[in-house]
Short mmCIF file of C-alpha atoms in Angstrom, two decimals:
data_model
loop_
_atom_site.label_atom_id
_atom_site.label_comp_id
_atom_site.label_asym_id
_atom_site.label_seq_id
_atom_site.Cartn_x
_atom_site.Cartn_y
_atom_site.Cartn_z
CA MET A 1 102.61 126.39 93.12
CA LYS A 2 106.26 126.50 92.09
CA LYS A 3 106.93 126.15 88.37
CA TRP A 4 109.90 125.78 86.05
CA ILE A 5 109.87 126.10 82.25
CA THR A 6 112.66 124.78 80.03
CA GLN A 7 113.84 126.57 76.91
CA LYS A 8 111.82 124.08 74.88
CA GLY A 9 108.69 125.01 76.80
CA THR A 10 108.31 121.95 79.01
CA GLU A 11 106.53 122.89 82.23
CA ILE A 12 107.42 121.37 85.59
CA TYR A 13 105.03 122.00 88.49
CA GLN A 14 105.78 121.21 92.12
CA LEU A 15 102.50 119.80 93.43
CA LEU A 16 103.58 118.85 96.95
CA SER A 17 106.49 119.81 99.17
CA VAL A 18 107.73 119.50 102.75
CA ARG A 19 107.25 115.76 103.45
CA SER A 20 108.02 114.63 99.90
CA ASN A 21 108.11 116.67 96.72
CA VAL A 22 105.83 115.60 93.88
CA PHE A 23 106.14 117.04 90.38
CA LEU A 24 104.00 117.14 87.27
CA VAL A 25 105.81 117.48 83.93
CA LYS A 26 103.88 118.66 80.84
CA SER A 27 105.24 118.71 77.30
CA ASN A 28 103.79 118.14 73.83
CA GLN A 29 100.43 117.02 75.25
CA THR A 30 102.18 114.43 77.41
CA THR A 31 102.01 114.50 81.21
CA ALA A 32 104.13 112.65 83.73
CA LEU A 33 103.85 112.60 87.50
CA ILE A 34 107.13 112.21 89.37
CA ASP A 35 106.56 110.25 92.60
CA THR A 36 103.38 110.35 94.73
CA SER A 37 104.32 111.10 98.37
CA ILE A 38 102.87 109.17 101.32
CA SER A 39 99.32 107.81 101.35
CA LEU A 40 98.21 110.43 103.90
CA ASN A 41 98.81 113.11 101.26
CA TRP A 42 96.39 111.59 98.73
CA ASN A 43 93.67 114.22 99.11
CA ARG A 44 96.12 117.11 98.87
CA LEU A 45 97.70 115.56 95.79
CA GLN A 46 94.33 115.15 94.07
CA ARG A 47 93.45 118.79 94.76
CA ARG A 48 96.72 120.04 93.28
CA ILE A 49 96.28 117.94 90.15
CA LYS A 50 92.72 119.21 89.77
CA LYS A 51 93.91 122.81 90.18
CA LEU A 52 95.99 122.37 87.02
CA GLY A 53 92.98 121.05 85.13
CA VAL A 54 94.62 117.67 84.61
CA THR A 55 92.27 114.69 84.32
CA LYS A 56 94.58 112.23 82.54
CA ILE A 57 98.19 111.44 83.39
CA ASP A 58 100.20 109.50 80.83
CA TYR A 59 103.03 108.29 83.06
CA LEU A 60 103.83 107.88 86.73
CA PHE A 61 107.61 107.88 87.11
CA LEU A 62 108.79 106.39 90.40
CA SER A 63 112.27 107.59 91.28
CA HIS A 64 112.36 104.59 93.62
CA THR A 65 109.92 102.52 95.63
CA HIS A 66 110.19 103.76 99.21
CA PHE A 67 106.83 104.42 100.88
CA ASP A 68 107.17 108.22 100.76
CA HIS A 69 107.50 108.10 96.96
CA ALA A 70 105.21 105.25 95.93
CA GLY A 71 102.53 105.53 98.62
CA ASN A 72 99.82 106.65 96.19
CA ALA A 73 101.01 104.84 93.06
CA ALA A 74 98.05 102.45 92.85
CA LYS A 75 95.55 105.29 93.26
CA ILE A 76 97.24 107.43 90.60
CA ARG A 77 97.23 104.50 88.19
CA GLU A 78 93.56 103.79 88.84
CA LYS A 79 92.19 107.35 88.84
CA TYR A 80 94.26 108.95 86.08
CA GLY A 81 95.15 105.98 83.90
CA ALA A 82 98.86 106.57 84.38
CA ARG A 83 101.29 103.93 83.20
CA VAL A 84 103.66 103.26 86.07
CA ILE A 85 107.39 103.31 85.32
CA VAL A 86 109.69 101.56 87.78
CA HIS A 87 113.29 100.32 87.70
CA HIS A 88 113.54 96.58 87.06
CA LEU A 89 115.51 96.08 90.28
CA GLU A 90 112.64 97.49 92.36
CA ALA A 91 109.61 96.28 90.41
CA GLU A 92 108.86 93.59 92.98
CA ASN A 93 108.75 96.20 95.75
CA VAL A 94 105.94 98.19 94.19
CA THR A 95 104.12 95.02 93.11
CA THR A 96 103.98 93.78 96.71
CA GLY A 97 103.82 97.15 98.45
CA GLN A 98 106.66 96.03 100.68
CA ASN A 99 109.06 98.77 101.62
CA ARG A 100 112.61 98.13 102.76
CA LEU A 101 113.77 100.99 104.93
CA PRO A 102 116.92 102.77 103.74
CA VAL A 103 120.18 102.78 105.68
CA GLY A 104 121.07 105.78 107.84
CA THR A 105 124.28 107.56 106.81
CA LEU A 106 124.54 109.95 109.76
CA TYR A 107 124.30 109.40 113.51
CA TYR A 108 120.80 110.85 113.84
CA SER A 109 119.46 109.09 110.74
CA LYS A 110 120.84 105.75 111.93
CA MET A 111 118.98 106.28 115.21
CA ILE A 112 115.78 107.16 113.32
CA ILE A 113 115.96 103.97 111.26
CA GLN A 114 116.63 101.89 114.37
CA ILE A 115 113.55 103.36 116.09
CA PHE A 116 111.38 102.91 113.00
CA GLU A 117 112.45 99.29 112.54
CA THR A 118 111.72 98.56 116.19
CA PHE A 119 108.37 100.28 116.62
CA PHE A 120 106.88 101.40 113.31
CA LYS A 121 108.01 99.00 110.60
CA LYS A 122 104.45 97.87 109.79
CA ASN A 123 103.56 101.46 108.82
CA PHE A 124 105.98 101.63 105.91
CA GLY A 125 104.19 99.39 103.45
CA TYR A 126 101.69 100.75 100.93
CA GLN A 127 98.95 99.63 98.58
CA PRO A 128 100.47 97.26 95.98
CA CYS A 129 100.59 98.59 92.44
CA THR A 130 101.09 96.81 89.12
CA PRO A 131 103.91 98.46 87.15
CA ASP A 132 103.19 98.92 83.45
CA LEU A 133 106.67 99.79 82.23
CA ILE A 134 109.65 98.12 83.88
CA TRP A 135 112.71 100.12 82.94
CA ASN A 136 115.96 98.34 82.11
CA HIS A 137 117.71 101.05 80.08
CA GLN A 138 115.34 100.79 77.12
CA PRO A 139 113.42 103.73 75.54
CA ILE A 140 110.13 104.28 77.37
CA PHE A 141 108.33 107.35 76.05
CA GLU A 142 106.24 106.83 72.92
CA ASN A 143 106.11 110.50 71.90
CA ARG A 144 109.34 110.97 69.94
CA GLU A 145 109.04 114.74 70.27
CA LEU A 146 109.75 114.45 73.99
CA ASP A 147 113.31 115.16 75.03
CA TRP A 148 113.12 113.23 78.29
CA GLN A 149 115.82 110.81 79.35
CA ILE A 150 115.75 108.25 82.16
CA ILE A 151 119.11 107.60 83.81
CA SER A 152 120.09 105.07 86.45
CA THR A 153 121.12 106.87 89.66
CA PRO A 154 121.72 104.24 92.37
CA GLY A 155 123.13 104.82 95.83
CA HIS A 156 120.14 105.86 97.88
CA SER A 157 118.57 102.61 96.71
CA ILE A 158 119.66 100.00 94.20
CA GLY A 159 116.92 100.88 91.72
CA SER A 160 116.90 104.65 92.00
CA MET A 161 116.49 106.50 88.71
CA SER A 162 116.12 110.10 87.62
CA LEU A 163 114.40 111.97 84.81
CA VAL A 164 116.40 114.46 82.74
CA VAL A 165 114.09 116.98 81.06
CA ASP A 166 115.24 118.73 77.87
CA HIS A 167 118.91 118.39 78.89
CA GLU A 168 118.33 121.24 81.36
CA ILE A 169 116.64 120.02 84.54
CA ALA A 170 117.05 116.70 86.33
CA LEU A 171 114.41 115.40 88.73
CA VAL A 172 116.66 113.35 90.97
CA GLY A 173 114.54 111.73 93.68
CA ASP A 174 116.69 111.01 96.73
CA ALA A 175 120.01 110.99 94.88
CA MET A 176 120.49 114.44 96.43
CA PHE A 177 119.02 116.13 99.48
CA GLY A 178 118.05 119.80 99.28
CA MET A 179 117.56 120.71 102.94
CA SER A 180 120.99 122.19 103.66
CA LYS A 181 122.60 125.43 102.50
CA ASN A 182 125.87 123.79 101.53
CA SER A 183 125.46 120.01 101.50
CA ILE A 184 123.43 117.75 99.21
CA PHE A 185 124.33 114.59 101.11
CA THR A 186 121.35 112.40 101.91
CA PRO A 187 120.87 111.12 105.47
CA PHE A 188 119.76 107.78 104.04
CA ALA A 189 121.61 105.67 101.47
CA GLU A 190 122.27 101.99 100.84
CA ASP A 191 125.66 102.60 99.21
CA VAL A 192 127.46 105.92 99.83
CA PRO A 193 130.36 105.44 97.34
CA GLN A 194 127.81 104.54 94.68
CA LEU A 195 125.75 107.61 95.58
CA VAL A 196 128.76 109.88 95.12
CA ALA A 197 129.56 108.16 91.82
CA THR A 198 125.99 108.94 90.76
CA TRP A 199 126.66 112.63 91.37
CA GLY A 200 129.51 112.30 88.89
CA GLU A 201 127.10 110.83 86.36
CA PHE A 202 124.81 113.84 86.77
CA LEU A 203 127.76 116.08 85.96
CA LYS A 204 128.14 114.28 82.64
CA THR A 205 124.75 115.71 81.65
CA PRO A 206 124.40 119.35 80.56
CA CYS A 207 121.80 120.00 83.28
CA SER A 208 122.11 123.25 85.20
CA LEU A 209 119.46 122.49 87.82
CA PHE A 210 118.80 119.39 89.92
CA ILE A 211 115.51 119.10 91.78
CA PRO A 212 115.35 116.54 94.62
CA ALA A 213 112.40 114.88 96.30
CA HIS A 214 113.19 116.54 99.62
CA GLY A 215 114.04 120.21 99.96
CA TRP A 216 114.90 122.80 97.35
CA SER A 217 116.53 122.82 93.92
CA ILE A 218 120.29 122.41 93.66
CA SER A 219 122.57 124.33 91.31
CA ARG A 220 125.24 122.69 89.19
CA ALA A 221 127.93 124.62 91.11
CA LYS A 222 126.67 123.20 94.41
CA LEU A 223 126.66 119.69 92.97
CA GLU A 224 130.20 120.13 91.64
CA GLN A 225 131.46 121.29 95.04
CA ASN A 226 129.81 118.40 96.89
CA TYR A 227 131.06 115.86 94.37
CA SER A 228 134.61 117.13 94.82
CA ASN A 229 134.37 117.17 98.62
CA TYR A 230 132.83 113.72 99.03
CA THR A 231 135.05 112.11 96.40
CA GLN A 232 138.05 113.17 98.49
CA LYS A 233 136.43 111.85 101.67
CA ILE A 234 135.81 108.45 100.09
CA ILE A 235 139.37 108.28 98.75
CA HIS A 236 140.72 108.82 102.26
CA LEU A 237 138.44 106.32 104.01
#
């Protein structure tokens, strides 16, 4: 199980990978789960949580409400007592379990979305979940010793948000894609210029590492290079 530790001692565990990354953050006796993967991964997710000896989760942080991130939200809330945090612009999605498919940004991803919408759209809903904490830029975490910051990171979806841990590591959801050696560009996004602007917002933080929901961690240097490249592309559109 992959693990990162900040200078302040906060532990970040990667519980699931491949289909969708899921992370558990532990600090000052507070635990937060970052996303939940698809419903088919429920048993695997439970086993990984149990392996860490965790029986109570304080928060479930949803980077956004697509089915591959919120698929097990209701079960996590029920089994572990987690308070579910969701962006106010996507609260209705998780409440109804209705999932709007993202927009393809590349030729192949546009084709994938077209096929999914034609043949498999009914498979992209999930069990409805009642959000406990609807984030609209207000402080969320009760433990004042925590150095965790929620930031709005739209582009992939309108209500995407990320968690900055101890000013060192950002858990970024689908704001970046970690499957390519050189590119962090996501194959799915509702608003590409807004997505690139979000990368600029990440660079305003002191974070040195950015961990996405798909693929591997991304260095600050790689983010800087992609931000420069895609900013120029957008300017010349």
